[in-house]
Coordinates of C-alpha atoms in Angstrom, one line a residue:
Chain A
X447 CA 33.1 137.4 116.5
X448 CA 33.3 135.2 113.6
X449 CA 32.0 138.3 111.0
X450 CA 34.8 140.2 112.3
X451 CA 37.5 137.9 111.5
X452 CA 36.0 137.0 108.1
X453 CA 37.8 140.6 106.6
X454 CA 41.3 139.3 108.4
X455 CA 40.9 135.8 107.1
X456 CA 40.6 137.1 103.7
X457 CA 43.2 139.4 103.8
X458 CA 45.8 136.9 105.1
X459 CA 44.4 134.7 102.0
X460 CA 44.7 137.2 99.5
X461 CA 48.3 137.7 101.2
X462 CA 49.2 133.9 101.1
X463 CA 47.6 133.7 97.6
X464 CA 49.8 136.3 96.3
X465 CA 52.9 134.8 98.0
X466 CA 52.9 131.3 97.0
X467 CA 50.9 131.7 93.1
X468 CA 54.2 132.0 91.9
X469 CA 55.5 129.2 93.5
X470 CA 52.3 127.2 92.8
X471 CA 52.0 128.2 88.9
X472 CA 55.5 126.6 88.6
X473 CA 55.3 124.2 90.5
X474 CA 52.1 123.4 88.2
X475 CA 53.8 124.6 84.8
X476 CA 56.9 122.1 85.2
X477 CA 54.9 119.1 86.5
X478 CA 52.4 119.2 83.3
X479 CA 55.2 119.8 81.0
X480 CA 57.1 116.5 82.1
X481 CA 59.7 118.0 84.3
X482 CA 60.7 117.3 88.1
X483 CA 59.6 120.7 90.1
X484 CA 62.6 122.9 90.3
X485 CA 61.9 123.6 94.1
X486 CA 62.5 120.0 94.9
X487 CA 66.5 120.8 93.5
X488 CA 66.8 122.1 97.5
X489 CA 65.9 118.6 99.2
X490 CA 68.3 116.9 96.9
X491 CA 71.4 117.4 98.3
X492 CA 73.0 119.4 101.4
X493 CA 72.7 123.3 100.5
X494 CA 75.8 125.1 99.9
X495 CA 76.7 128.9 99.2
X496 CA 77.2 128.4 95.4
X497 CA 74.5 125.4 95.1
X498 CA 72.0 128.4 96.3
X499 CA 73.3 130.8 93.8
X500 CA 73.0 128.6 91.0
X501 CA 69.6 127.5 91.8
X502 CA 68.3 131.2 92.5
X503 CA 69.8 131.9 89.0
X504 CA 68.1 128.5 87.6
X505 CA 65.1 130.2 89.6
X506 CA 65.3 133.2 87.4
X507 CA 66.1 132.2 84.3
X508 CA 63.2 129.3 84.2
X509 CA 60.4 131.2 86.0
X510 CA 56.9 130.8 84.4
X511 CA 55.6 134.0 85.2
X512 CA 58.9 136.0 84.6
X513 CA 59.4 135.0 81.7
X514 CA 55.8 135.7 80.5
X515 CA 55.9 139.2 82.5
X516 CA 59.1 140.0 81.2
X517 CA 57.8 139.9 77.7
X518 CA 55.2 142.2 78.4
X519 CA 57.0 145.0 80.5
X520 CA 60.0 144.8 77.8
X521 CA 57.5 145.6 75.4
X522 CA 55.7 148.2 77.5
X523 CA 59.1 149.7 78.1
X524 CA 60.1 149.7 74.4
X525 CA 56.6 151.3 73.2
X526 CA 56.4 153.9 76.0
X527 CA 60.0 154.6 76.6
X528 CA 62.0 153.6 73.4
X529 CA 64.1 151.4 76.2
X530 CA 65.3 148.2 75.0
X531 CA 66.4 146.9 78.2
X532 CA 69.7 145.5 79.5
X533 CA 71.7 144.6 76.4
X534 CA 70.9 147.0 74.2
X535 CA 69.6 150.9 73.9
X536 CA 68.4 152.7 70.7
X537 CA 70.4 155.7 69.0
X538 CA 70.0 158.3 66.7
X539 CA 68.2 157.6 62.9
X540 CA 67.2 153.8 64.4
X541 CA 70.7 153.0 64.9
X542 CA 70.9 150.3 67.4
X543 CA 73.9 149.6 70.3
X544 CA 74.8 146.7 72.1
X545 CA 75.8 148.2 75.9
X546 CA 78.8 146.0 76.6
X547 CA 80.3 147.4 73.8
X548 CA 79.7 151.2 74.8
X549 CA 81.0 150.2 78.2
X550 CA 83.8 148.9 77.0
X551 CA 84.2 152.5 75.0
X552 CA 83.0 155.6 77.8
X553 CA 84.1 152.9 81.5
X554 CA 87.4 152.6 82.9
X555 CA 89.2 149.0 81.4
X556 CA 91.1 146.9 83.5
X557 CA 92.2 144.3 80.9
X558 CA 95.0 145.9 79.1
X559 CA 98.1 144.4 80.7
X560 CA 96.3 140.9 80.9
X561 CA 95.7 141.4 77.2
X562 CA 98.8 142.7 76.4
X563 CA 101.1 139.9 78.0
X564 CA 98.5 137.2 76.7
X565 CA 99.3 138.6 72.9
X566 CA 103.0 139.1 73.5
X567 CA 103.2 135.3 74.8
X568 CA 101.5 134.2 71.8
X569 CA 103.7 136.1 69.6
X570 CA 106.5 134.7 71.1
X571 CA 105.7 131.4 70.8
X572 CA 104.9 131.7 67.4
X573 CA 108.0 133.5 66.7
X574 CA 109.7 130.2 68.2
X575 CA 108.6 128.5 65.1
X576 CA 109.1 131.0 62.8
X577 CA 106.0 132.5 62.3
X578 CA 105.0 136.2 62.1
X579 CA 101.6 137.7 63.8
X580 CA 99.9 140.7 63.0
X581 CA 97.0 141.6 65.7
X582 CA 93.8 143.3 64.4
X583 CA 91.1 144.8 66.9
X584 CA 87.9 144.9 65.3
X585 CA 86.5 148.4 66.5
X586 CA 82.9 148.9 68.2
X587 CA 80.3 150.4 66.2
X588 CA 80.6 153.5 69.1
X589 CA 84.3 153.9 68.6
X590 CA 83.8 154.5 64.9
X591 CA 79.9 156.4 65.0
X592 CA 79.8 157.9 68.5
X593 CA 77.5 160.7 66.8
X594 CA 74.9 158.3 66.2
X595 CA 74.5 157.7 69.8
X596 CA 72.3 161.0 70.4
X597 CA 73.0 164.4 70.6
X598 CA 74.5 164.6 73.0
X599 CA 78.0 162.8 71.4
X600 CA 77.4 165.2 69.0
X601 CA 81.4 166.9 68.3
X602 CA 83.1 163.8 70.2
X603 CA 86.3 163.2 68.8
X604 CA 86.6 160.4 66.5
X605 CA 87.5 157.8 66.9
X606 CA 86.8 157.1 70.9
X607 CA 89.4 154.4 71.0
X608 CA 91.5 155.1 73.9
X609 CA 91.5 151.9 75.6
X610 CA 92.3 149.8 72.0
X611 CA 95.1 152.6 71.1
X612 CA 96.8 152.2 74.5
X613 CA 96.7 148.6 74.1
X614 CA 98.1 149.3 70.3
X615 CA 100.6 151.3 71.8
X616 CA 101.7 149.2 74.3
X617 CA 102.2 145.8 71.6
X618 CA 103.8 148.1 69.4
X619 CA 106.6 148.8 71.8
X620 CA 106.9 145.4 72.6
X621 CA 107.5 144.7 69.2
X622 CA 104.2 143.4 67.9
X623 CA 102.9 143.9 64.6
X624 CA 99.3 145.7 65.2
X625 CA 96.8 146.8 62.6
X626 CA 94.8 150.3 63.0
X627 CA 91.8 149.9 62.0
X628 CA 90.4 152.9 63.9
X629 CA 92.4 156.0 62.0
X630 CA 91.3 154.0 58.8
X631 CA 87.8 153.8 59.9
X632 CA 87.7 157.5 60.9
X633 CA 89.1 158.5 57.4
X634 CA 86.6 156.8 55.7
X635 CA 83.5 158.8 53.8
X636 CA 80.5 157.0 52.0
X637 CA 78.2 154.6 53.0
X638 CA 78.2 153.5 57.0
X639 CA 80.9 151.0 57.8
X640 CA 78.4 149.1 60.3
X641 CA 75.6 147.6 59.8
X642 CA 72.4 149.9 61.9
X643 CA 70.6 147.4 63.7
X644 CA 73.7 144.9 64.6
X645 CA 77.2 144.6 66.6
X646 CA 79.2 143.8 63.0
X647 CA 80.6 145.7 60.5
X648 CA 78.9 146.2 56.6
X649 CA 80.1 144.8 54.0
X650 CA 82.0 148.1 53.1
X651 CA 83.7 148.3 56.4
X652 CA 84.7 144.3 56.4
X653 CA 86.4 145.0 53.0
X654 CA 88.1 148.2 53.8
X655 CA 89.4 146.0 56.8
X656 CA 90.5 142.9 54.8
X657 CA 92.1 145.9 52.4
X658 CA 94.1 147.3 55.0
X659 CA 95.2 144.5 56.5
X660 CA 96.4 143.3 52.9
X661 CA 98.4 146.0 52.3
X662 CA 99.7 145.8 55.5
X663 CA 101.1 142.3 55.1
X664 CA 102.5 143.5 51.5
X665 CA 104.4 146.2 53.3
X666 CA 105.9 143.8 55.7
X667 CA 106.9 141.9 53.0
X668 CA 105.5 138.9 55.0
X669 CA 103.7 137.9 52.4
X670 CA 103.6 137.2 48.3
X671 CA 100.6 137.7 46.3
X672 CA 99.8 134.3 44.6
X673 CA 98.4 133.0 41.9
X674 CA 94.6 132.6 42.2
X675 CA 92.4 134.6 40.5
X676 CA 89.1 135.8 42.6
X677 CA 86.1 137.7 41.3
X678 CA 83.3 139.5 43.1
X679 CA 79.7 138.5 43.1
X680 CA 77.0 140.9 44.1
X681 CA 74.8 139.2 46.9
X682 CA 71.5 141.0 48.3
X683 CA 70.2 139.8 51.2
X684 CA 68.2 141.2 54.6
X685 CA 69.5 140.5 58.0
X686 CA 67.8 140.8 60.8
X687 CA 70.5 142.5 63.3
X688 CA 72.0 140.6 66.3
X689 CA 70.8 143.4 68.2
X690 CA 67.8 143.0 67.8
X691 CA 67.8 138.7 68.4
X692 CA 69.9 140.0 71.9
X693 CA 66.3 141.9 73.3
X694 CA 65.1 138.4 72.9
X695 CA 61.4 139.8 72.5
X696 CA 59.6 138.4 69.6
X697 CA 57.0 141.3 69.9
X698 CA 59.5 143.9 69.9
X699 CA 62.1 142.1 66.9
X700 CA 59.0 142.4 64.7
X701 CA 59.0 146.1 64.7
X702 CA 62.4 146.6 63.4
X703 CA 62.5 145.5 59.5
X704 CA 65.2 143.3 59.0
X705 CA 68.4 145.3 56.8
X706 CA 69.2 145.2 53.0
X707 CA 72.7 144.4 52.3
X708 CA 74.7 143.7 49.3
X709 CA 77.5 142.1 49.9
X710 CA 80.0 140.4 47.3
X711 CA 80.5 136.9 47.4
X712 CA 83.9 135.7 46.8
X713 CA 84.0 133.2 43.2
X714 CA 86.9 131.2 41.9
X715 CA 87.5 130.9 37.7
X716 CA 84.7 128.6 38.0
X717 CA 82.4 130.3 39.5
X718 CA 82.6 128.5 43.1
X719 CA 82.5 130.4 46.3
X720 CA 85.6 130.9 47.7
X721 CA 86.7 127.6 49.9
X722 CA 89.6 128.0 52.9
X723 CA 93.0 125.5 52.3
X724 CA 94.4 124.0 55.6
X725 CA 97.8 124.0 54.1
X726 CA 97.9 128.2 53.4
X727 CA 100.7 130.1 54.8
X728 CA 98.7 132.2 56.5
X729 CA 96.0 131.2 59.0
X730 CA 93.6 134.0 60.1
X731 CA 92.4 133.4 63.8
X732 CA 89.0 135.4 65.0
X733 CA 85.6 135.9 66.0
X734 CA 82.5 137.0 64.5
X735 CA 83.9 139.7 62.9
X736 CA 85.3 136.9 60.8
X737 CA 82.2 134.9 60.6
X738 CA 79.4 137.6 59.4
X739 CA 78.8 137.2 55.7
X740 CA 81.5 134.2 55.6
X741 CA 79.8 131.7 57.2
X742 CA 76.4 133.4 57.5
X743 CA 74.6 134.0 54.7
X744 CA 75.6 134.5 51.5
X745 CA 78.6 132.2 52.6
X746 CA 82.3 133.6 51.1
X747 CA 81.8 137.1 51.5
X748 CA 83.3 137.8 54.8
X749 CA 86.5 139.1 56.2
X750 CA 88.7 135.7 55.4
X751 CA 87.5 135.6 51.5
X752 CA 87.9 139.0 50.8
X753 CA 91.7 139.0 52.5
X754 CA 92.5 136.2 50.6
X755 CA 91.2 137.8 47.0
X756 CA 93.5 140.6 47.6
X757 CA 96.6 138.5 48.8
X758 CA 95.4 136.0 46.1
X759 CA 95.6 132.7 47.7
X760 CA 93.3 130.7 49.7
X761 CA 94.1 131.1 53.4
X762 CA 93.2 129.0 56.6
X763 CA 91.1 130.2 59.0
X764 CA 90.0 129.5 62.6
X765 CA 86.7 131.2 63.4
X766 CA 85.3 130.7 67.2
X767 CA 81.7 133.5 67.7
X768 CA 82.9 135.3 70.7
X769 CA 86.0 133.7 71.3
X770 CA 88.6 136.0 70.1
X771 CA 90.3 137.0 73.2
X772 CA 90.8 132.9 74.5
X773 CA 88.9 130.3 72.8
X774 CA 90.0 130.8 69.6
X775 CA 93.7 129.7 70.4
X776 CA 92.5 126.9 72.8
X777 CA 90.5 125.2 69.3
X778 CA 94.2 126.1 67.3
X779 CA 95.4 123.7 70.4
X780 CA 93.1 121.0 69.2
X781 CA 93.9 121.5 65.4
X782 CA 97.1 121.4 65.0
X783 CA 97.2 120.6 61.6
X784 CA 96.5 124.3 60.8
X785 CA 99.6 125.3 61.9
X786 CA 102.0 123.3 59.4
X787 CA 103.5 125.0 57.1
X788 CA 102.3 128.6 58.4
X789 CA 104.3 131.9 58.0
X790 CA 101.8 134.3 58.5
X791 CA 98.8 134.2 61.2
X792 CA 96.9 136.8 61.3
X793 CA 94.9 137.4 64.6
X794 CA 91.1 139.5 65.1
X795 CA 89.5 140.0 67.8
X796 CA 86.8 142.9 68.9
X797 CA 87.8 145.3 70.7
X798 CA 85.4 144.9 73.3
X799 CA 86.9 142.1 74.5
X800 CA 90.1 143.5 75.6
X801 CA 88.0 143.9 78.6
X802 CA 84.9 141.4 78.6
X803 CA 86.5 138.5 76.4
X804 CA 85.0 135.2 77.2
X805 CA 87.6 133.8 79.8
X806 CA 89.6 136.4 79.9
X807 CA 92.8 136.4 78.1
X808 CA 95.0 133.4 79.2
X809 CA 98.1 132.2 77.9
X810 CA 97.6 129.0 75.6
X811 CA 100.1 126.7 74.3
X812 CA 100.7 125.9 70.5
X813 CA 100.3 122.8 69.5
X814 CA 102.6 120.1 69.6
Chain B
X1400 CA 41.8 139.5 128.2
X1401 CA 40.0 140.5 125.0
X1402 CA 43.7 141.1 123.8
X1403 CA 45.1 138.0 124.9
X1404 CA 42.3 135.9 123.3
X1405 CA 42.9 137.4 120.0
X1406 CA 46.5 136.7 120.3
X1407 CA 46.0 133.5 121.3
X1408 CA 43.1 132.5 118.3
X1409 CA 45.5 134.2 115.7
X1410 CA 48.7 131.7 116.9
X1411 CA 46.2 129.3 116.6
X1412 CA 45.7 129.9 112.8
X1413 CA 49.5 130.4 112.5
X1414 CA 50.1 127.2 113.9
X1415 CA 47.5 125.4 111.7
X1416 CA 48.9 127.3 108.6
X1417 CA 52.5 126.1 109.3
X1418 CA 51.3 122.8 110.1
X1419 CA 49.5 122.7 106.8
X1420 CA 52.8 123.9 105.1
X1421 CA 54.9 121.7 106.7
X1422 CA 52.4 118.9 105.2
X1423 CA 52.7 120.5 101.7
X1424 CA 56.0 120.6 101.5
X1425 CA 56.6 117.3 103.0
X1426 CA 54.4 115.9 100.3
X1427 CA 56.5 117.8 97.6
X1428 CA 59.2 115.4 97.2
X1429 CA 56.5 112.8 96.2
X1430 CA 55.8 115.2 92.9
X1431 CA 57.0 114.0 89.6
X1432 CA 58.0 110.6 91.6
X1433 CA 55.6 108.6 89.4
X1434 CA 56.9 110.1 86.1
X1435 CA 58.7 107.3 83.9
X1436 CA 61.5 108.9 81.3
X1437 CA 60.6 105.3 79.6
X1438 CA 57.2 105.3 78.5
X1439 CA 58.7 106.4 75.0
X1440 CA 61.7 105.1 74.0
X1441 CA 64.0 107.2 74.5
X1442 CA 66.5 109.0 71.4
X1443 CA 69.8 108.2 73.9
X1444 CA 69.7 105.0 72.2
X1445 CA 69.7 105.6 68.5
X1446 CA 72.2 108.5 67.9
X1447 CA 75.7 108.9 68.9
X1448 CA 78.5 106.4 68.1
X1449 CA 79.0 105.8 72.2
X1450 CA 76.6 106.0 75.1
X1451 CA 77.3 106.0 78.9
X1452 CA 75.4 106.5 81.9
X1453 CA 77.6 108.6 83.7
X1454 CA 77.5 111.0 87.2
X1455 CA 77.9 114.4 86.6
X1456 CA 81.6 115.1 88.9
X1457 CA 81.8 118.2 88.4
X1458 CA 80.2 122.0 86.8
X1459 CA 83.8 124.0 87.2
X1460 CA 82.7 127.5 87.7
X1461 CA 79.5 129.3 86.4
X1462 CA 77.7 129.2 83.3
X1463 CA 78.3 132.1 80.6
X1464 CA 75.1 134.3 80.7
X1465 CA 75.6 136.4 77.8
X1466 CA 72.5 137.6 75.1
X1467 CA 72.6 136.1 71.9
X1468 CA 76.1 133.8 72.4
X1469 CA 75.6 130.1 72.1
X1470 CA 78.7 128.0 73.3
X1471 CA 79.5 124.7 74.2
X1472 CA 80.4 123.6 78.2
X1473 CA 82.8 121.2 79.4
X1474 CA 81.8 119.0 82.4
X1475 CA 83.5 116.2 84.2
X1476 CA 81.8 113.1 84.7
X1477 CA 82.6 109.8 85.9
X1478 CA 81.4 106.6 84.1
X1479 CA 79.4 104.3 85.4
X1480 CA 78.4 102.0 82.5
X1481 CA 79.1 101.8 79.0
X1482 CA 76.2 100.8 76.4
X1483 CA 77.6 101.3 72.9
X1484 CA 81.1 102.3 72.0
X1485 CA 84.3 102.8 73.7
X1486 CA 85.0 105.5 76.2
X1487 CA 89.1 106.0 77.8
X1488 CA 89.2 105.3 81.8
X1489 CA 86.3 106.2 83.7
X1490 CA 86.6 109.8 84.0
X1491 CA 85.4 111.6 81.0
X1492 CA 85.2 115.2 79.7
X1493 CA 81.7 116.1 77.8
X1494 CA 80.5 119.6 76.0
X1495 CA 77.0 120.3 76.2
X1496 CA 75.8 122.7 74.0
X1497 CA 74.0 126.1 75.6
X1498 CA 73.9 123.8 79.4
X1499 CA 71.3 126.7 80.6
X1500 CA 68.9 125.5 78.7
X1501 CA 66.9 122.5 79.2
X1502 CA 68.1 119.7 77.0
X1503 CA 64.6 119.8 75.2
X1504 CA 65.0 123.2 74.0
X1505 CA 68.2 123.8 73.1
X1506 CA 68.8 122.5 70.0
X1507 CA 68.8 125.9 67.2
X1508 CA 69.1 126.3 63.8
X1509 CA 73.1 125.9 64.4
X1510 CA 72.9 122.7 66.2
X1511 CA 69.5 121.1 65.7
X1512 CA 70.5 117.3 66.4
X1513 CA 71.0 117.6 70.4
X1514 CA 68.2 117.0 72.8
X1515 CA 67.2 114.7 76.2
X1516 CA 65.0 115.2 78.9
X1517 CA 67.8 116.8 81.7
X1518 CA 66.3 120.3 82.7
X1519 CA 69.4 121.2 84.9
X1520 CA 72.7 120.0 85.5
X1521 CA 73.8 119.8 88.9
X1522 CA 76.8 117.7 90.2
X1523 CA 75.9 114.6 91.6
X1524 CA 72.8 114.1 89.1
X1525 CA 73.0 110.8 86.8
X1526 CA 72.9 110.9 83.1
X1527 CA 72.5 108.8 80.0
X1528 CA 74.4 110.4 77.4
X1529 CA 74.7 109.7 73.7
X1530 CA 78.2 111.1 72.4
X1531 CA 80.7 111.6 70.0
X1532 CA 84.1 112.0 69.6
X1533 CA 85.7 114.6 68.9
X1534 CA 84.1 117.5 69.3
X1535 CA 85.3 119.6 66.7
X1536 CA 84.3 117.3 64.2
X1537 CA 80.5 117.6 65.4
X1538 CA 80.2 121.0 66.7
X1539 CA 81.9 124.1 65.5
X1540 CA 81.4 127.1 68.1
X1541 CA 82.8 128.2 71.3
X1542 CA 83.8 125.7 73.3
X1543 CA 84.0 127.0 77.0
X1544 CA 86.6 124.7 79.0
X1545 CA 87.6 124.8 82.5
X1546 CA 89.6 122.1 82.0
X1547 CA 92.0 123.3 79.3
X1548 CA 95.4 123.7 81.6
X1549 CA 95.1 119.9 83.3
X1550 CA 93.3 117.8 80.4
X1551 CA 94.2 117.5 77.3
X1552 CA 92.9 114.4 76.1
X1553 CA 89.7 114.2 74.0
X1554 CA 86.1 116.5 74.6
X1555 CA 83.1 114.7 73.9
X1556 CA 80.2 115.8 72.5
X1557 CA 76.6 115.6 74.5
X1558 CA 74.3 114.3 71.4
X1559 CA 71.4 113.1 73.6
X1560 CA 71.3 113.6 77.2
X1561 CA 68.5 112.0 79.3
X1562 CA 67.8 111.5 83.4
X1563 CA 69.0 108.4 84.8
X1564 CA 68.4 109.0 88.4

């Protein structure tokens, strides 16, 4: 009797083993590293619907073994498969897209009219005081280079905008001032306007943006060249692509050798990077579009410096990393210094998050 | 029979099983319980310009899951006790940096000062937070908050923030 239940006894151990080791390793993992066991979070308190949600996503996100599996299997994945998971997938000639971004280009987008009345709101209410806005969507990397996707985008028509040019369409016959980047973008011939292994534009396409936007101004007549005198300062520097920090794989970042860029730095008649001035009459609102190569390294070579060497006057600027849709006018709220004295605001955001902007687009006050 | 004796010895090790994990998990609570947050002294104490033990009111909505964005999160808290500084009326907004992340880890190369020993944050828990005031002169980033339409009064900053169940 008992050798016959020795074979069912181990199997319901080997079972139980292989149910609870999870449990058990972190359980063991967060008691040695100082921390109160996650599983004890469900005695705490009485369990509700979204209590239970957020601890299975705490659950998920923490998880010993996941996180060490994860590593392994992304790496697996990327070496057998060329897959780099959830956030990103790899194109032709190493050229490297971030998904929500080719959503936002080939799905169906449900954020235009939200969008739309959010920027004609804040036009109006600049209006109120006298101030003029010009809107400028950043395109996606896809919109611009949907051949570098593979082959089979190979003939798409160029660019594949049509969500950003109905939303252009739509501002422009309410009477806002928009930017088109994209037709520009398309024209252009030369070097690659983004950068391969990142979301952001090069340095040639962030200047051929500050350019048209410049001269867009100068048409308007909304603005007057100044007097400052800028010059250009070549910068090299490598830059490992946000693309590749978003796989979050140490293992699989180290295969992809970071980018050479050469970018040019910004420099007053003394030879001082270019610096921002609250009091400007224009005040350039964005995201980071705005902040690559202008806050990241080199410093003064981004969108903002370059816009103001070819208006020729320091400018003020309001840059908030993923924020372009909503954020950045809630942190114009809490500054509202920046907005004395203003004529001009100029307002970037990528286009990607007409549709996936970090809490959605809603309508913000100006300051007091 | 022979059936019914089987039946009966396998409830049997059921029974002693859930017994055995009724035990285990009934002795779960008591893990961690003898862990002191004092046996160092703690940063809470030394940065900052104002520190508070405070109950967390309120997480309005879910955290941003996003690759690669960092951003700052606006909770509601009510104060319990004040320890250095000033805070206005007892109810207090404060950002903390990347809130998915355990305090101890989620200081980066953009904001390397923050830190604590809170590994979640879950309404009803009790902090002891080291702030400052206000938060776009400490922090420049996204700043994800909830409470934008009904507050408009300052946003703290979550320098240090430690248990203080």
């Amino acid at each position: 009797m008992t050798r016959t239940r020795l074979p069912q006894l181990g199997l319901v151990l080997v079972l139980l083993l292989a149910i609870c080791a999870v449990g058990l390793i972190q359980v063991v993992a967060e008691t040695t590293g100082a921390a109160t066991p996650q599983l004890l979070d469900l005695f705490r308190r009485t369990p509700t619907a979204a209590g239970l949600r957020a601890y299975e996503t705490d659950l998920e996100q923490n998880s010993w073994c996941g996180n060490r599996i994860r590593v392994a299997t992304q790496l697996a994945a990327f070496v057998t498969f060329r897959d780099l998971g959830a956030k990103a997938l790899i194109g032709r000639d190493g050229w490297l897209f971030y998904r929500p971004g080719l959503e936002y280009v080939l799905e169906p987008c449900d954020g235009l009219a939200e969008a739309a009345a959010a920027i004609v709101a804040f036009r109006d209410a600049l209006a109120e005081r006298g101030i003029k806005l010009l809107v400028v969507p950043a395109p996606e990397k896809p919109s611009i280079y949907p051949e570098r996707l593979g082959l089979f985008a190979q003939g798409l028509k160029k660019p594949m905008a049509t969500h950003t040019t109905r939303l252009i369409e739509t501002l422009r016959n309410n009477g806002v001032e928009c930017t088109d980047l994209f037709s520009t973008f398309a024209g252009a011939s030369g070097k690659p306007l983004y950068l391969v292994q990142d979301t952001h534009w090069a340095p040639g396409g962030m200047r051929l943006a500050a350019e048209t936007v410049a001269r867009r101004l100068a048409e308007l007549g909304w603005v007057s060249p100044g007097q400052a005198v800028y010059d250009l300062k070549p910068v090299n520097l490598l830059r490992q692509g946000d693309i590749v920090e978003m796989v979050q794989n140490p293992a699989i970042a180290e295969r992809f050798e970071p980018e050479p860029i050469v970018c040019e730095q910004v420099i007053d008649a003394e030879q001082t990077p270019y610096k921002d001035a609250a009091e400007s009459p224009v005040l350039v609102l964005g995201d980071s579009f705005l902040r690559i190569y202008e806050r990241d390294e080199p410093g003064a070579a981004g969108f903002v410096a370059h816009l103001a060497r070819e208006l020729r006057m320091p400018l003020a600027s309001i840059i908030n990393d993923g924020g372009g849709s909503t954020l950045v006018r809630q942190e114009l709220y809490r500054k509202p210094e920046l907005l004395k004295g203003k004529r001009v605001v100029v307002w970037e955001f990528a286009e990607r998050d007409i549709r996936f902007g970090v809490e959605g687009w809603q309508r913000v006050p100006l300051p007091e | 029979m022979s059936t019914m004796s089987t039946v009966s010895t396998e409830l049997g090790i059921l029974t002693r099983f859930e017994v055995l994990s009724a035990c285990l998990l009934a002795l779960l609570p008591c893990v961690g319980c003898g862990k002191t947050a004092e046996s160092v002294p703690s940063k809470v104490s030394q940065v900052g310009t104002t520190e508070v033990t405070a109950v967390l009111e309120e997480v309005r909505g879910e955290f941003v899951n996003r690759a690669n964005y960092d951003y700052a999160f606006v909770m509601k808290y009510k104060v319990k006790a004040v320890h250095r500084g000033s805070v206005e009326g007892d109810t207090i907004y404060v950002a903390h940096y990347n809130p998915q992340k355990a305090r101890s880890s989620a200081a980066d190369a953009r904001v390397p000062d923050i830190g604590g020993n809170v590994t979640r944050f879950r309404p009803g828990d009790v902090h002891r937070i080291a702030l400052e005031a206000p938060i776009d002169d400490y922090y420049m980033g996204g700043i994800i908050n909830r409470y934008f339409d009904e507050y408009k009064g300052v946003i703290y900053w979550a320098v240090w923030t430690d248990d203080a169940q």
